[in-house]
PDB file of C-alpha atoms in Angstrom:
ATOM      1  CA  UNK A 173       0.000   0.000   0.000  1.00  0.00           C
ATOM      2  CA  UNK A 174       2.839   2.346   0.927  1.00  0.00           C
ATOM      3  CA  UNK A 175       4.555   1.567  -2.390  1.00  0.00           C
ATOM      4  CA  UNK A 176       1.348   2.314  -4.295  1.00  0.00           C
ATOM      5  CA  UNK A 177       0.914   5.657  -2.498  1.00  0.00           C
ATOM      6  CA  UNK A 178       4.501   6.614  -3.316  1.00  0.00           C
ATOM      7  CA  UNK A 179       3.964   5.716  -6.981  1.00  0.00           C
ATOM      8  CA  UNK A 180       0.778   7.786  -7.134  1.00  0.00           C
ATOM      9  CA  UNK A 181       2.501  10.698  -5.429  1.00  0.00           C
ATOM     10  CA  UNK A 182       5.325  10.503  -7.960  1.00  0.00           C
ATOM     11  CA  UNK A 183       2.854  10.506 -10.844  1.00  0.00           C
ATOM     12  CA  UNK A 184       1.044  13.545  -9.400  1.00  0.00           C
ATOM     13  CA  UNK A 185       4.317  15.373  -8.839  1.00  0.00           C
ATOM     14  CA  UNK A 186       5.577  14.727 -12.383  1.00  0.00           C
ATOM     15  CA  UNK A 187       2.271  15.945 -13.875  1.00  0.00           C
ATOM     16  CA  UNK A 188       2.303  19.059 -11.716  1.00  0.00           C
ATOM     17  CA  UNK A 189       5.924  19.746 -12.628  1.00  0.00           C
ATOM     18  CA  UNK A 190       5.102  19.320 -16.311  1.00  0.00           C
ATOM     19  CA  UNK A 191       2.258  21.837 -16.063  1.00  0.00           C
ATOM     20  CA  UNK A 192       4.405  24.378 -14.182  1.00  0.00           C
ATOM     21  CA  UNK A 193       7.539  24.162 -16.297  1.00  0.00           C
ATOM     22  CA  UNK A 194       5.928  24.128 -19.739  1.00  0.00           C
ATOM     23  CA  UNK A 195       3.673  26.338 -21.839  1.00  0.00           C
ATOM     24  CA  UNK A 196       0.039  25.527 -22.503  1.00  0.00           C
ATOM     25  CA  UNK A 197      -1.307  25.838 -26.030  1.00  0.00           C
ATOM     26  CA  UNK A 198      -4.966  25.682 -26.969  1.00  0.00           C
ATOM     27  CA  UNK A 199      -5.408  22.470 -28.931  1.00  0.00           C
ATOM     28  CA  UNK A 200      -7.710  19.711 -30.030  1.00  0.00           C
ATOM     29  CA  UNK A 201      -7.117  16.052 -30.792  1.00  0.00           C
ATOM     30  CA  UNK A 202      -9.110  13.547 -32.831  1.00  0.00           C
ATOM     31  CA  UNK A 203      -9.900  10.284 -31.019  1.00  0.00           C
ATOM     32  CA  UNK A 204     -12.131   7.753 -32.762  1.00  0.00           C
ATOM     33  CA  UNK A 205     -13.539  10.539 -34.962  1.00  0.00           C
ATOM     34  CA  UNK A 206     -14.415  12.604 -31.871  1.00  0.00           C
ATOM     35  CA  UNK A 207     -12.901  16.072 -31.404  1.00  0.00           C
ATOM     36  CA  UNK A 208     -11.594  16.611 -27.870  1.00  0.00           C
ATOM     37  CA  UNK A 209     -10.606  20.156 -26.919  1.00  0.00           C
ATOM     38  CA  UNK A 210      -8.046  21.114 -24.300  1.00  0.00           C
ATOM     39  CA  UNK A 211      -4.387  22.112 -24.174  1.00  0.00           C
ATOM     40  CA  UNK A 212      -1.092  20.642 -25.310  1.00  0.00           C
ATOM     41  CA  UNK A 213       1.617  21.170 -22.708  1.00  0.00           C
ATOM     42  CA  UNK A 214       5.196  21.525 -23.919  1.00  0.00           C
ATOM     43  CA  UNK A 215       8.265  23.677 -23.447  1.00  0.00           C
ATOM     44  CA  UNK A 216       9.360  23.014 -27.024  1.00  0.00           C
ATOM     45  CA  UNK A 217       6.937  22.916 -29.958  1.00  0.00           C
ATOM     46  CA  UNK A 218       9.509  20.938 -31.924  1.00  0.00           C
ATOM     47  CA  UNK A 219       9.135  18.050 -29.458  1.00  0.00           C
ATOM     48  CA  UNK A 220       5.512  17.296 -30.380  1.00  0.00           C
ATOM     49  CA  UNK A 221       6.488  15.249 -33.432  1.00  0.00           C
ATOM     50  CA  UNK A 222       7.132  12.142 -31.318  1.00  0.00           C
ATOM     51  CA  UNK A 223       5.010  12.692 -28.201  1.00  0.00           C
ATOM     52  CA  UNK A 224       2.273  15.070 -27.048  1.00  0.00           C
ATOM     53  CA  UNK A 225       1.024  15.795 -23.534  1.00  0.00           C
ATOM     54  CA  UNK A 226      -2.661  16.653 -23.828  1.00  0.00           C
ATOM     55  CA  UNK A 227      -4.641  18.171 -20.967  1.00  0.00           C
ATOM     56  CA  UNK A 228      -8.432  17.921 -21.047  1.00  0.00           C
ATOM     57  CA  UNK A 229     -10.796  20.537 -19.647  1.00  0.00           C
ATOM     58  CA  UNK A 230     -10.969  18.676 -16.321  1.00  0.00           C
ATOM     59  CA  UNK A 231      -7.175  18.810 -15.899  1.00  0.00           C
ATOM     60  CA  UNK A 232      -6.354  15.214 -16.834  1.00  0.00           C
ATOM     61  CA  UNK A 233      -3.021  14.937 -18.699  1.00  0.00           C
ATOM     62  CA  UNK A 234      -2.453  12.050 -21.119  1.00  0.00           C
ATOM     63  CA  UNK A 235       0.589  11.313 -23.265  1.00  0.00           C
ATOM     64  CA  UNK A 236      -0.019  10.252 -26.847  1.00  0.00           C
ATOM     65  CA  UNK A 237       2.423   8.787 -29.344  1.00  0.00           C
ATOM     66  CA  UNK A 238       1.926   8.783 -33.125  1.00  0.00           C
ATOM     67  CA  UNK A 239      -0.701   6.202 -33.979  1.00  0.00           C
ATOM     68  CA  UNK A 240      -2.476   6.466 -30.630  1.00  0.00           C
ATOM     69  CA  UNK A 241      -4.163   9.522 -32.095  1.00  0.00           C
ATOM     70  CA  UNK A 242      -4.268  10.289 -35.816  1.00  0.00           C
ATOM     71  CA  UNK A 243      -4.559  14.067 -35.847  1.00  0.00           C
ATOM     72  CA  UNK A 244      -4.312  17.125 -33.646  1.00  0.00           C
ATOM     73  CA  UNK A 245      -3.933  20.889 -33.951  1.00  0.00           C
ATOM     74  CA  UNK A 246      -2.260  23.591 -31.848  1.00  0.00           C
ATOM     75  CA  UNK A 247      -3.125  27.285 -31.710  1.00  0.00           C
ATOM     76  CA  UNK A 248       0.157  29.221 -31.857  1.00  0.00           C
ATOM     77  CA  UNK A 249      -0.259  33.010 -31.823  1.00  0.00           C
ATOM     78  CA  UNK A 250      -3.772  32.699 -33.286  1.00  0.00           C
ATOM     79  CA  UNK A 251      -2.517  30.439 -36.090  1.00  0.00           C
ATOM     80  CA  UNK A 252      -3.636  26.810 -36.041  1.00  0.00           C
ATOM     81  CA  UNK A 253      -0.916  24.276 -36.813  1.00  0.00           C
ATOM     82  CA  UNK A 254      -2.298  20.932 -37.949  1.00  0.00           C
ATOM     83  CA  UNK A 255      -0.514  17.618 -37.464  1.00  0.00           C
ATOM     84  CA  UNK A 256      -1.141  14.201 -38.980  1.00  0.00           C
ATOM     85  CA  UNK A 257       0.569  10.826 -38.657  1.00  0.00           C
ATOM     86  CA  UNK A 258       3.097   9.784 -41.302  1.00  0.00           C
ATOM     87  CA  UNK A 259       4.773   6.395 -41.606  1.00  0.00           C
ATOM     88  CA  UNK A 260       8.412   6.984 -42.595  1.00  0.00           C
ATOM     89  CA  UNK A 261       9.185   3.295 -43.006  1.00  0.00           C
ATOM     90  CA  UNK A 262      12.108   3.456 -40.552  1.00  0.00           C
ATOM     91  CA  UNK A 263      12.538   3.892 -36.806  1.00  0.00           C
ATOM     92  CA  UNK A 264      11.830   7.455 -35.657  1.00  0.00           C
ATOM     93  CA  UNK A 265      12.582   7.394 -31.908  1.00  0.00           C
ATOM     94  CA  UNK A 266      15.778   8.095 -29.979  1.00  0.00           C
ATOM     95  CA  UNK A 267      16.033   4.336 -29.583  1.00  0.00           C
ATOM     96  CA  UNK A 268      14.922   1.889 -32.229  1.00  0.00           C
ATOM     97  CA  UNK A 269      11.740   0.668 -30.545  1.00  0.00           C
ATOM     98  CA  UNK A 270      10.141  -0.407 -33.806  1.00  0.00           C
ATOM     99  CA  UNK A 271       7.881   2.628 -34.282  1.00  0.00           C
ATOM    100  CA  UNK A 272       8.140   4.161 -37.742  1.00  0.00           C
ATOM    101  CA  UNK A 273       5.504   6.844 -37.138  1.00  0.00           C
ATOM    102  CA  UNK A 274       5.797  10.580 -36.573  1.00  0.00           C
ATOM    103  CA  UNK A 275       3.445  13.507 -35.994  1.00  0.00           C
ATOM    104  CA  UNK A 276       4.050  15.675 -39.064  1.00  0.00           C
ATOM    105  CA  UNK A 277       3.026  19.321 -39.281  1.00  0.00           C
ATOM    106  CA  UNK A 278       0.945  20.021 -42.362  1.00  0.00           C
ATOM    107  CA  UNK A 279       2.503  22.618 -44.660  1.00  0.00           C
ATOM    108  CA  UNK A 280       0.037  22.006 -47.482  1.00  0.00           C
ATOM    109  CA  UNK A 281      -2.462  19.211 -48.069  1.00  0.00           C
ATOM    110  CA  UNK A 282      -4.581  20.783 -50.794  1.00  0.00           C
ATOM    111  CA  UNK A 283      -3.591  20.079 -54.373  1.00  0.00           C
ATOM    112  CA  UNK A 284      -1.478  17.507 -56.214  1.00  0.00           C
ATOM    113  CA  UNK A 285       1.531  17.932 -53.892  1.00  0.00           C
ATOM    114  CA  UNK A 286       1.199  17.432 -50.140  1.00  0.00           C
ATOM    115  CA  UNK A 287       3.934  18.854 -47.900  1.00  0.00           C
ATOM    116  CA  UNK A 288       4.804  18.084 -44.277  1.00  0.00           C
ATOM    117  CA  UNK A 289       7.635  18.804 -41.855  1.00  0.00           C
ATOM    118  CA  UNK A 290       8.756  17.018 -38.695  1.00  0.00           C
ATOM    119  CA  UNK A 291      11.665  16.102 -36.466  1.00  0.00           C
ATOM    120  CA  UNK A 292      12.681  12.537 -35.743  1.00  0.00           C
ATOM    121  CA  UNK A 293      15.712  10.383 -34.979  1.00  0.00           C
ATOM    122  CA  UNK A 294      17.760   8.535 -37.562  1.00  0.00           C
ATOM    123  CA  UNK A 295      20.879   6.410 -37.451  1.00  0.00           C
ATOM    124  CA  UNK A 296      23.894   8.681 -37.401  1.00  0.00           C
ATOM    125  CA  UNK A 297      25.354   6.802 -40.364  1.00  0.00           C
ATOM    126  CA  UNK A 298      22.714   8.410 -42.589  1.00  0.00           C
ATOM    127  CA  UNK A 299      24.234  11.866 -42.212  1.00  0.00           C
ATOM    128  CA  UNK A 300      27.726  11.318 -40.737  1.00  0.00           C
ATOM    129  CA  UNK A 301      30.930  11.943 -42.667  1.00  0.00           C
ATOM    130  CA  UNK A 302      32.468   9.168 -44.806  1.00  0.00           C
ATOM    131  CA  UNK A 303      34.613   6.763 -42.832  1.00  0.00           C
ATOM    132  CA  UNK A 304      32.513   6.867 -39.673  1.00  0.00           C
ATOM    133  CA  UNK A 305      31.475   3.501 -38.308  1.00  0.00           C
ATOM    134  CA  UNK A 306      28.659   4.332 -35.874  1.00  0.00           C
ATOM    135  CA  UNK A 307      27.246   1.716 -33.540  1.00  0.00           C
ATOM    136  CA  UNK A 308      23.590   0.765 -33.620  1.00  0.00           C
ATOM    137  CA  UNK A 309      22.705   3.125 -30.747  1.00  0.00           C
ATOM    138  CA  UNK A 310      24.160   6.249 -32.356  1.00  0.00           C
ATOM    139  CA  UNK A 311      21.039   8.094 -33.431  1.00  0.00           C
ATOM    140  CA  UNK A 312      20.648  11.791 -34.062  1.00  0.00           C
ATOM    141  CA  UNK A 313      17.723  14.213 -34.199  1.00  0.00           C
ATOM    142  CA  UNK A 314      17.069  15.606 -37.667  1.00  0.00           C
ATOM    143  CA  UNK A 315      14.588  18.064 -39.187  1.00  0.00           C
ATOM    144  CA  UNK A 316      13.004  16.947 -42.419  1.00  0.00           C
ATOM    145  CA  UNK A 317      10.444  18.082 -44.966  1.00  0.00           C
ATOM    146  CA  UNK A 318       8.449  15.517 -46.918  1.00  0.00           C
ATOM    147  CA  UNK A 319       6.780  16.136 -50.289  1.00  0.00           C
ATOM    148  CA  UNK A 320       4.242  13.622 -51.607  1.00  0.00           C
ATOM    149  CA  UNK A 321       2.975  13.600 -55.191  1.00  0.00           C
ATOM    150  CA  UNK A 322       0.942  10.458 -55.825  1.00  0.00           C
ATOM    151  CA  UNK A 323       3.341   7.532 -55.369  1.00  0.00           C
ATOM    152  CA  UNK A 324       6.371   9.856 -55.512  1.00  0.00           C
ATOM    153  CA  UNK A 325       7.934  10.876 -52.185  1.00  0.00           C
ATOM    154  CA  UNK A 326      10.777  13.358 -51.674  1.00  0.00           C
ATOM    155  CA  UNK A 327      12.354  13.814 -48.234  1.00  0.00           C
ATOM    156  CA  UNK A 328      14.707  16.728 -47.624  1.00  0.00           C
ATOM    157  CA  UNK A 329      16.807  17.334 -44.517  1.00  0.00           C
ATOM    158  CA  UNK A 330      17.745  20.833 -43.426  1.00  0.00           C
ATOM    159  CA  UNK A 331      21.382  19.747 -43.500  1.00  0.00           C
ATOM    160  CA  UNK A 332      21.150  18.603 -47.127  1.00  0.00           C
ATOM    161  CA  UNK A 333      23.702  20.007 -49.548  1.00  0.00           C
ATOM    162  CA  UNK A 334      22.129  23.048 -51.237  1.00  0.00           C
ATOM    163  CA  UNK A 335      23.022  22.002 -54.784  1.00  0.00           C
ATOM    164  CA  UNK A 336      21.685  18.491 -54.308  1.00  0.00           C
ATOM    165  CA  UNK A 337      18.451  19.843 -52.837  1.00  0.00           C
ATOM    166  CA  UNK A 338      17.805  22.112 -55.811  1.00  0.00           C
ATOM    167  CA  UNK A 339      18.572  19.246 -58.200  1.00  0.00           C
ATOM    168  CA  UNK A 340      16.058  16.972 -56.459  1.00  0.00           C
ATOM    169  CA  UNK A 341      13.428  19.718 -56.475  1.00  0.00           C
ATOM    170  CA  UNK A 342      13.950  20.334 -60.197  1.00  0.00           C
ATOM    171  CA  UNK A 343      13.296  16.664 -60.847  1.00  0.00           C
ATOM    172  CA  UNK A 344      10.267  16.629 -58.540  1.00  0.00           C
ATOM    173  CA  UNK A 345       8.717  19.786 -60.053  1.00  0.00           C
ATOM    174  CA  UNK A 346       9.892  19.090 -63.601  1.00  0.00           C
ATOM    175  CA  UNK A 347       6.368  19.330 -65.074  1.00  0.00           C
ATOM    176  CA  UNK A 348       5.889  22.963 -63.985  1.00  0.00           C
ATOM    177  CA  UNK A 349       8.062  25.563 -65.806  1.00  0.00           C
ATOM    178  CA  UNK A 350       6.930  28.306 -63.407  1.00  0.00           C
ATOM    179  CA  UNK A 351       8.406  26.550 -60.379  1.00  0.00           C
ATOM    180  CA  UNK A 352      11.565  25.666 -62.284  1.00  0.00           C
ATOM    181  CA  UNK A 353      12.047  29.367 -63.054  1.00  0.00           C
ATOM    182  CA  UNK A 354      11.459  30.279 -59.407  1.00  0.00           C
ATOM    183  CA  UNK A 355      14.087  27.775 -58.272  1.00  0.00           C
ATOM    184  CA  UNK A 356      16.737  29.856 -60.049  1.00  0.00           C
ATOM    185  CA  UNK A 357      16.214  32.637 -57.477  1.00  0.00           C
ATOM    186  CA  UNK A 358      15.781  30.480 -54.372  1.00  0.00           C
ATOM    187  CA  UNK A 359      18.332  31.145 -51.626  1.00  0.00           C
ATOM    188  CA  UNK A 360      17.175  28.474 -49.174  1.00  0.00           C
ATOM    189  CA  UNK A 361      15.182  25.767 -50.907  1.00  0.00           C
ATOM    190  CA  UNK A 362      13.912  24.091 -47.723  1.00  0.00           C
ATOM    191  CA  UNK A 363      12.720  27.333 -46.119  1.00  0.00           C
ATOM    192  CA  UNK A 364      10.983  28.426 -49.319  1.00  0.00           C
ATOM    193  CA  UNK A 365       9.251  25.099 -49.953  1.00  0.00           C
ATOM    194  CA  UNK A 366       5.770  26.246 -48.828  1.00  0.00           C
ATOM    195  CA  UNK A 367       5.706  28.920 -51.536  1.00  0.00           C
ATOM    196  CA  UNK A 368       7.077  26.548 -54.159  1.00  0.00           C
ATOM    197  CA  UNK A 369       4.455  23.924 -53.299  1.00  0.00           C
ATOM    198  CA  UNK A 370       1.623  26.464 -53.537  1.00  0.00           C
ATOM    199  CA  UNK A 371       2.997  27.680 -56.843  1.00  0.00           C
ATOM    200  CA  UNK A 372       3.225  24.136 -58.204  1.00  0.00           C
ATOM    201  CA  UNK A 373      -0.313  23.254 -57.126  1.00  0.00           C
ATOM    202  CA  UNK A 374      -1.711  26.374 -58.814  1.00  0.00           C
ATOM    203  CA  UNK A 375       0.280  25.494 -61.923  1.00  0.00           C
ATOM    204  CA  UNK A 376      -1.053  21.938 -62.101  1.00  0.00           C
ATOM    205  CA  UNK A 377      -4.660  22.900 -61.316  1.00  0.00           C
ATOM    206  CA  UNK A 378      -4.645  25.377 -64.217  1.00  0.00           C
ATOM    207  CA  UNK A 379      -3.291  22.831 -66.685  1.00  0.00           C
TER     208      UNK A 379
END
């Protein structure tokens, strides 16, 4: 009984600490097609891609991983950020626990090209310098943008070589001369992707 009380006290303390140390953002989540309103509690909005702490109106805090809920949205400075679940086909956590899912922020989901961004963990060998021989537990946090056009998927890391990124984007947007022309003046391809995606979708919808 004493052990149980200590465990419950620890749980209460950790929840209270979470609420005190972090910011609260107006939010809603979708559970079994029902919309539940409340707050997402976090001290780093970039951390919500792998785990969210959701507080209901009655003060109950529940942690959700990708797949446990399919969608949610956060109100940040009167702008709603929407998130959906993507399956990246490879482990996304700090440790390879088998989960390949991530909460991805929606950049654009209207039109032929869908765009999302997220942060997740990958094996260090994916982005380390040649000659490195990382062990299985060497995983690093990366920021990535994902473009989806039908069966075609393009994933771009913020650390990608600029020339290679522009080359991949030219191939991906090859059927829209307007976007290809815009790419000539792009200084940071990843940062300017939202505008390029909107431009491409307008181009394709007019054709």
